Short mmCIF file of C-alpha atoms and ligand atoms in Angstrom, two decimals:
data_model
loop_
_atom_site.label_atom_id
_atom_site.label_comp_id
_atom_site.label_asym_id
_atom_site.label_seq_id
_atom_site.Cartn_x
_atom_site.Cartn_y
_atom_site.Cartn_z
CA MET A 1 152.55 98.59 115.96
CA ALA A 2 150.06 96.65 114.09
CA GLY A 3 147.93 96.77 117.67
CA LYS A 4 147.86 100.10 117.07
CA ILE A 5 147.17 100.45 113.46
CA LEU A 6 144.21 97.65 114.11
CA VAL A 7 142.86 100.07 117.07
CA ILE A 8 142.61 103.30 114.76
CA LEU A 9 140.80 101.34 112.09
CA LEU A 10 138.45 100.42 114.74
CA ILE A 11 137.38 103.42 115.98
CA GLY A 12 137.71 104.55 112.32
CA PHE A 13 134.98 102.05 111.83
CA LEU A 14 133.14 102.80 115.06
CA ALA A 15 132.47 106.50 114.06
CA PHE A 16 131.57 105.44 110.65
CA ALA A 17 129.33 103.06 112.14
CA TYR A 18 127.97 105.68 114.58
CA GLN A 19 126.69 108.08 111.85
CA ALA A 20 125.76 105.44 109.99
CA ILE A 21 123.25 104.62 112.37
CA LYS A 22 122.27 107.73 113.57
CA PRO A 23 119.74 109.99 112.19
CA PRO A 24 120.75 113.90 111.68
CA PRO A 25 119.18 116.30 113.93
CA PRO A 26 115.78 117.31 112.78
CA LYS A 27 114.97 120.86 111.86
CA ILE A 28 112.08 122.24 114.33
CA CYS A 29 109.58 124.67 112.34
CA GLY A 30 109.50 127.72 113.99
CA SER A 31 113.43 127.48 114.67
CA PRO A 32 116.11 129.86 113.25
CA GLY A 33 116.67 127.90 109.59
CA GLY A 34 113.86 125.52 110.02
CA PRO A 35 110.92 125.72 107.99
CA PRO A 36 107.96 128.20 108.87
CA ILE A 37 105.00 127.47 111.23
CA THR A 38 101.94 128.17 109.09
CA ALA A 39 99.00 126.21 110.59
CA PRO A 40 97.71 126.21 114.11
CA ARG A 41 99.40 124.53 116.82
CA ILE A 42 98.75 123.46 120.54
CA GLU A 43 101.40 122.88 123.04
CA LEU A 44 101.25 118.97 124.61
CA SER A 45 102.50 119.00 128.46
CA ASP A 46 105.97 118.46 127.54
CA GLY A 47 106.73 121.06 125.45
CA ARG A 48 106.35 119.60 122.29
CA HIS A 49 103.78 121.14 119.28
CA LEU A 50 101.11 119.38 117.91
CA ALA A 51 100.15 120.96 114.71
CA TYR A 52 96.31 120.12 113.35
CA LYS A 53 93.70 121.44 110.59
CA GLU A 54 89.73 121.26 111.56
CA GLN A 55 87.53 120.74 108.70
CA GLY A 56 83.59 120.06 108.31
CA VAL A 57 80.51 121.64 110.34
CA PRO A 58 81.79 123.79 113.60
CA LYS A 59 82.52 121.47 116.48
CA ASP A 60 79.66 122.74 118.89
CA GLU A 61 77.36 121.71 116.23
CA ALA A 62 79.01 118.59 115.36
CA LYS A 63 76.96 115.73 116.02
CA TYR A 64 80.31 113.57 115.12
CA LYS A 65 83.69 114.66 115.92
CA ILE A 66 86.17 112.69 114.37
CA VAL A 67 90.07 113.11 115.10
CA PHE A 68 91.63 111.76 111.97
CA ILE A 69 95.47 110.27 111.61
CA HIS A 70 97.36 110.01 108.73
CA GLY A 71 99.45 107.65 106.56
CA PHE A 72 102.97 107.43 105.78
CA ASP A 73 104.07 110.50 103.53
CA CYS A 74 101.05 112.18 104.07
CA CYS A 75 100.28 115.09 106.53
CA ARG A 76 97.11 116.95 108.08
CA HIS A 77 96.15 118.02 104.65
CA ASP A 78 95.84 113.96 103.61
CA VAL A 79 92.22 113.43 104.80
CA VAL A 80 90.91 110.88 102.93
CA ILE A 81 87.40 110.90 104.70
CA ALA A 82 87.28 114.85 103.87
CA SER A 83 87.88 114.69 100.23
CA THR A 84 86.00 111.47 99.56
CA LEU A 85 82.70 112.81 101.12
CA SER A 86 80.18 115.51 99.68
CA HIS A 87 80.10 118.78 101.39
CA ASP A 88 76.21 117.76 101.59
CA VAL A 89 76.65 114.29 103.01
CA ILE A 90 79.31 116.37 105.76
CA GLU A 91 76.82 119.08 106.23
CA SER A 92 73.54 116.27 106.79
CA LEU A 93 75.40 114.08 109.10
CA GLY A 94 76.60 117.16 111.08
CA ILE A 95 80.48 115.92 111.07
CA TYR A 96 83.31 117.66 111.90
CA ILE A 97 87.22 116.75 111.58
CA VAL A 98 90.38 117.50 112.98
CA SER A 99 93.61 115.96 111.20
CA ILE A 100 96.88 116.25 113.17
CA ASP A 101 100.27 116.07 111.38
CA ARG A 102 101.91 113.20 113.35
CA PRO A 103 105.18 113.74 115.80
CA GLY A 104 107.84 114.67 113.25
CA TYR A 105 105.88 115.09 109.96
CA GLY A 106 104.53 118.18 108.69
CA GLU A 107 104.03 121.19 111.04
CA SER A 108 104.25 119.18 114.77
CA ASP A 109 107.59 118.46 116.58
CA PRO A 110 109.68 115.78 116.46
CA HIS A 111 109.48 113.02 119.27
CA PRO A 112 112.18 110.70 118.68
CA GLN A 113 110.98 109.02 121.68
CA ARG A 114 107.08 108.51 120.59
CA THR A 115 105.42 104.81 121.06
CA PRO A 116 102.10 103.62 120.60
CA LYS A 117 101.32 104.97 123.75
CA SER A 118 102.20 108.53 123.81
CA LEU A 119 100.76 109.10 120.27
CA ALA A 120 97.47 107.90 122.06
CA LEU A 121 98.14 110.56 124.66
CA ASP A 122 98.81 112.87 122.19
CA ILE A 123 95.34 112.34 120.78
CA GLU A 124 93.83 112.81 124.62
CA GLU A 125 95.86 116.08 124.52
CA LEU A 126 94.40 117.35 121.60
CA ALA A 127 90.92 116.84 122.23
CA ASP A 128 90.77 118.24 125.40
CA GLN A 129 92.64 121.45 124.50
CA LEU A 130 90.07 121.67 121.83
CA GLU A 131 87.76 120.42 124.05
CA LEU A 132 85.82 117.85 121.96
CA GLY A 133 84.34 116.55 124.78
CA SER A 134 84.41 113.06 126.90
CA LYS A 135 84.15 111.00 123.95
CA PHE A 136 84.94 111.21 119.98
CA TYR A 137 85.63 109.34 116.77
CA VAL A 138 89.47 108.34 115.79
CA VAL A 139 90.05 106.99 111.83
CA GLY A 140 93.28 106.07 111.00
CA PHE A 141 94.07 105.91 107.45
CA SER A 142 96.91 103.52 106.34
CA MET A 143 100.01 103.80 109.02
CA GLY A 144 97.71 105.81 110.88
CA GLY A 145 95.81 102.32 111.48
CA GLN A 146 99.10 102.21 114.12
CA VAL A 147 97.87 104.96 116.42
CA VAL A 148 94.27 104.16 116.48
CA TRP A 149 95.07 100.76 117.82
CA GLY A 150 97.02 102.84 120.53
CA CYS A 151 93.83 105.05 121.06
CA LEU A 152 91.99 101.15 121.55
CA LYS A 153 94.42 100.26 124.01
CA TYR A 154 95.29 103.36 125.77
CA ILE A 155 92.20 105.72 126.01
CA PRO A 156 89.00 103.80 125.26
CA HIS A 157 87.06 105.26 127.56
CA ARG A 158 87.55 108.27 125.56
CA LEU A 159 86.45 107.19 121.97
CA ALA A 160 82.72 106.83 121.02
CA GLY A 161 84.04 105.06 118.01
CA ALA A 162 87.41 103.83 116.10
CA ALA A 163 87.89 103.08 112.61
CA LEU A 164 90.65 101.77 110.42
CA LEU A 165 91.37 102.33 107.26
CA THR A 166 93.19 100.23 104.79
CA PRO A 167 95.36 99.93 107.84
CA VAL A 168 99.14 98.84 107.77
CA VAL A 169 99.05 96.35 110.72
CA ASN A 170 101.72 95.39 113.27
CA TYR A 171 102.15 91.88 112.32
CA TRP A 172 103.28 91.36 116.07
CA TRP A 173 100.19 92.89 117.17
CA PRO A 174 98.50 89.92 119.70
CA SER A 175 94.98 88.73 119.38
CA PHE A 176 94.70 88.53 115.78
CA PRO A 177 95.00 84.89 114.32
CA SER A 178 98.27 83.79 114.76
CA ASN A 179 98.21 82.09 111.13
CA LEU A 180 96.50 85.13 109.41
CA SER A 181 99.14 87.64 110.84
CA THR A 182 101.88 84.96 109.27
CA LYS A 183 100.42 84.56 106.42
CA SER A 184 100.15 87.84 105.15
CA TYR A 185 103.37 88.94 106.80
CA TYR A 186 104.68 86.87 103.83
CA ASP A 187 102.51 88.09 101.06
CA GLN A 188 104.18 91.06 101.44
CA LEU A 189 107.02 91.43 99.08
CA LEU A 190 110.70 90.31 100.43
CA PRO A 191 112.34 93.88 100.67
CA ASP A 192 109.40 94.58 102.65
CA GLN A 193 109.76 91.31 104.81
CA TRP A 194 113.42 92.93 105.75
CA THR A 195 112.63 95.96 106.91
CA LEU A 196 110.25 95.00 109.54
CA ARG A 197 112.07 92.27 110.84
CA VAL A 198 114.97 95.19 110.80
CA ALA A 199 112.33 97.69 112.64
CA HIS A 200 111.76 94.99 115.15
CA TYR A 201 114.37 92.82 116.01
CA LEU A 202 116.89 95.53 115.56
CA PRO A 203 115.28 98.82 115.61
CA TRP A 204 118.13 100.96 116.58
CA LEU A 205 119.50 99.94 112.84
CA THR A 206 116.18 101.45 111.33
CA TYR A 207 117.60 104.60 109.94
CA TRP A 208 120.80 103.02 108.43
CA TRP A 209 118.37 100.25 106.52
CA ASN A 210 116.21 102.55 105.33
CA THR A 211 118.64 105.11 104.00
CA GLN A 212 121.42 102.56 102.74
CA LYS A 213 121.94 101.48 99.30
CA TYR A 214 123.37 97.99 99.46
CA PHE A 215 119.76 95.94 99.84
CA PRO A 216 116.21 97.37 98.30
CA SER A 217 114.41 98.72 101.74
CA SER A 218 110.88 99.60 102.19
CA SER A 219 108.74 99.06 98.70
CA VAL A 220 106.21 102.33 100.21
CA ALA A 221 109.38 104.23 101.10
CA ALA A 222 110.85 104.12 97.40
CA HIS A 223 106.99 104.66 95.57
CA SER A 224 107.62 101.31 94.16
CA PRO A 225 104.76 100.57 91.87
CA ASP A 226 105.58 96.50 92.43
CA ILE A 227 103.30 96.94 95.29
CA PHE A 228 100.26 97.94 93.04
CA LYS A 229 97.13 95.72 92.35
CA THR A 230 96.03 96.62 88.50
CA GLN A 231 93.45 98.06 90.24
CA ASP A 232 95.71 100.60 92.34
CA MET A 233 97.35 101.21 88.56
CA GLN A 234 94.63 102.60 86.80
CA LEU A 235 93.24 104.76 89.80
CA GLY A 236 96.39 105.66 91.08
CA PRO A 237 96.52 109.08 87.66
CA ARG A 238 93.51 110.52 89.62
CA PHE A 239 95.36 111.63 92.75
CA ASP A 240 98.40 111.88 90.97
CA GLY A 241 99.16 115.88 92.23
CA SER A 242 96.73 115.78 94.64
CA GLN A 243 99.70 117.03 97.05
CA GLU A 244 100.99 119.67 95.10
CA LYS A 245 99.05 122.43 96.92
CA TYR A 246 100.70 122.04 99.97
CA ARG A 247 103.88 120.10 99.28
CA VAL A 248 107.66 120.93 99.57
CA TRP A 249 110.04 118.65 97.96
C1 NAG B 1 93.08 79.94 110.15
O1 NAG B 1 92.66 79.33 111.22
C2 NAG B 1 91.42 79.12 111.49
C3 NAG B 1 91.22 78.50 112.51
O2 NAG B 1 91.91 77.13 112.17
C4 NAG B 1 90.81 79.17 110.17
O3 NAG B 1 89.22 79.01 110.27
C5 NAG B 1 91.15 79.85 109.34
O4 NAG B 1 90.63 79.89 107.91
C6 NAG B 1 92.86 80.18 108.93
N1 NAG B 1 93.04 81.08 108.54
C7 NAG B 1 93.91 81.43 106.80
C8 NAG B 1 94.46 82.53 106.65
O5 NAG B 1 94.56 80.40 107.51
#
């Protein structure tokens, strides 16, 4: 009897644990019940769609063709290099910028199996379908820096140049001075250190970790002001509301 109860409890616990670690199915843009499609999109070779936005001079007149990759909690509209450069600078230098919604963000289809390599190949496919030529620039902002790292590693022959703007790095990336990686890892707030440990060592627990309420999780995801320096706090209000035009809460 006690054995049976134990087995039932165990099954109940496993069912609960499974629910807690498994993300809910995504709402696909353009599918019944999903959000509408408003952006231009390309179809990738595996059938997924990638949404994009073009800005700057027409691409056939451009001297610099840039693929821009947004950061955390952002989308194709959040192009810091376009919003901080004046129209004159963009025109006189001949800059064309195409920004993407990373897979799973905005109107791009999710890709739960994505890897640094698949993201780089997505960008290469975008560049080819948009006919950007044999070489183009990649710029990644914040967490978009991770995608630029993948481009440098997997499609270096396609890059005219690469820039990482205030990138979020992977502390396990090789070829960085290990004392520097270690120092910056421990410069982070404790909840962020734990969030990265979970993602690195127990990736299958990531969804649970990011949604549980027992321990503090990523400060960025929690929009915690603790990560900001005084200067950030002073400048912050200038960016408040910049996403309101296109954001659906
Ligand atoms: C890491 O080690 C190198 C070489 O010993 C040294 O020049 C550098 O200052 C160190 N960096 C940090 C952040 O400790």
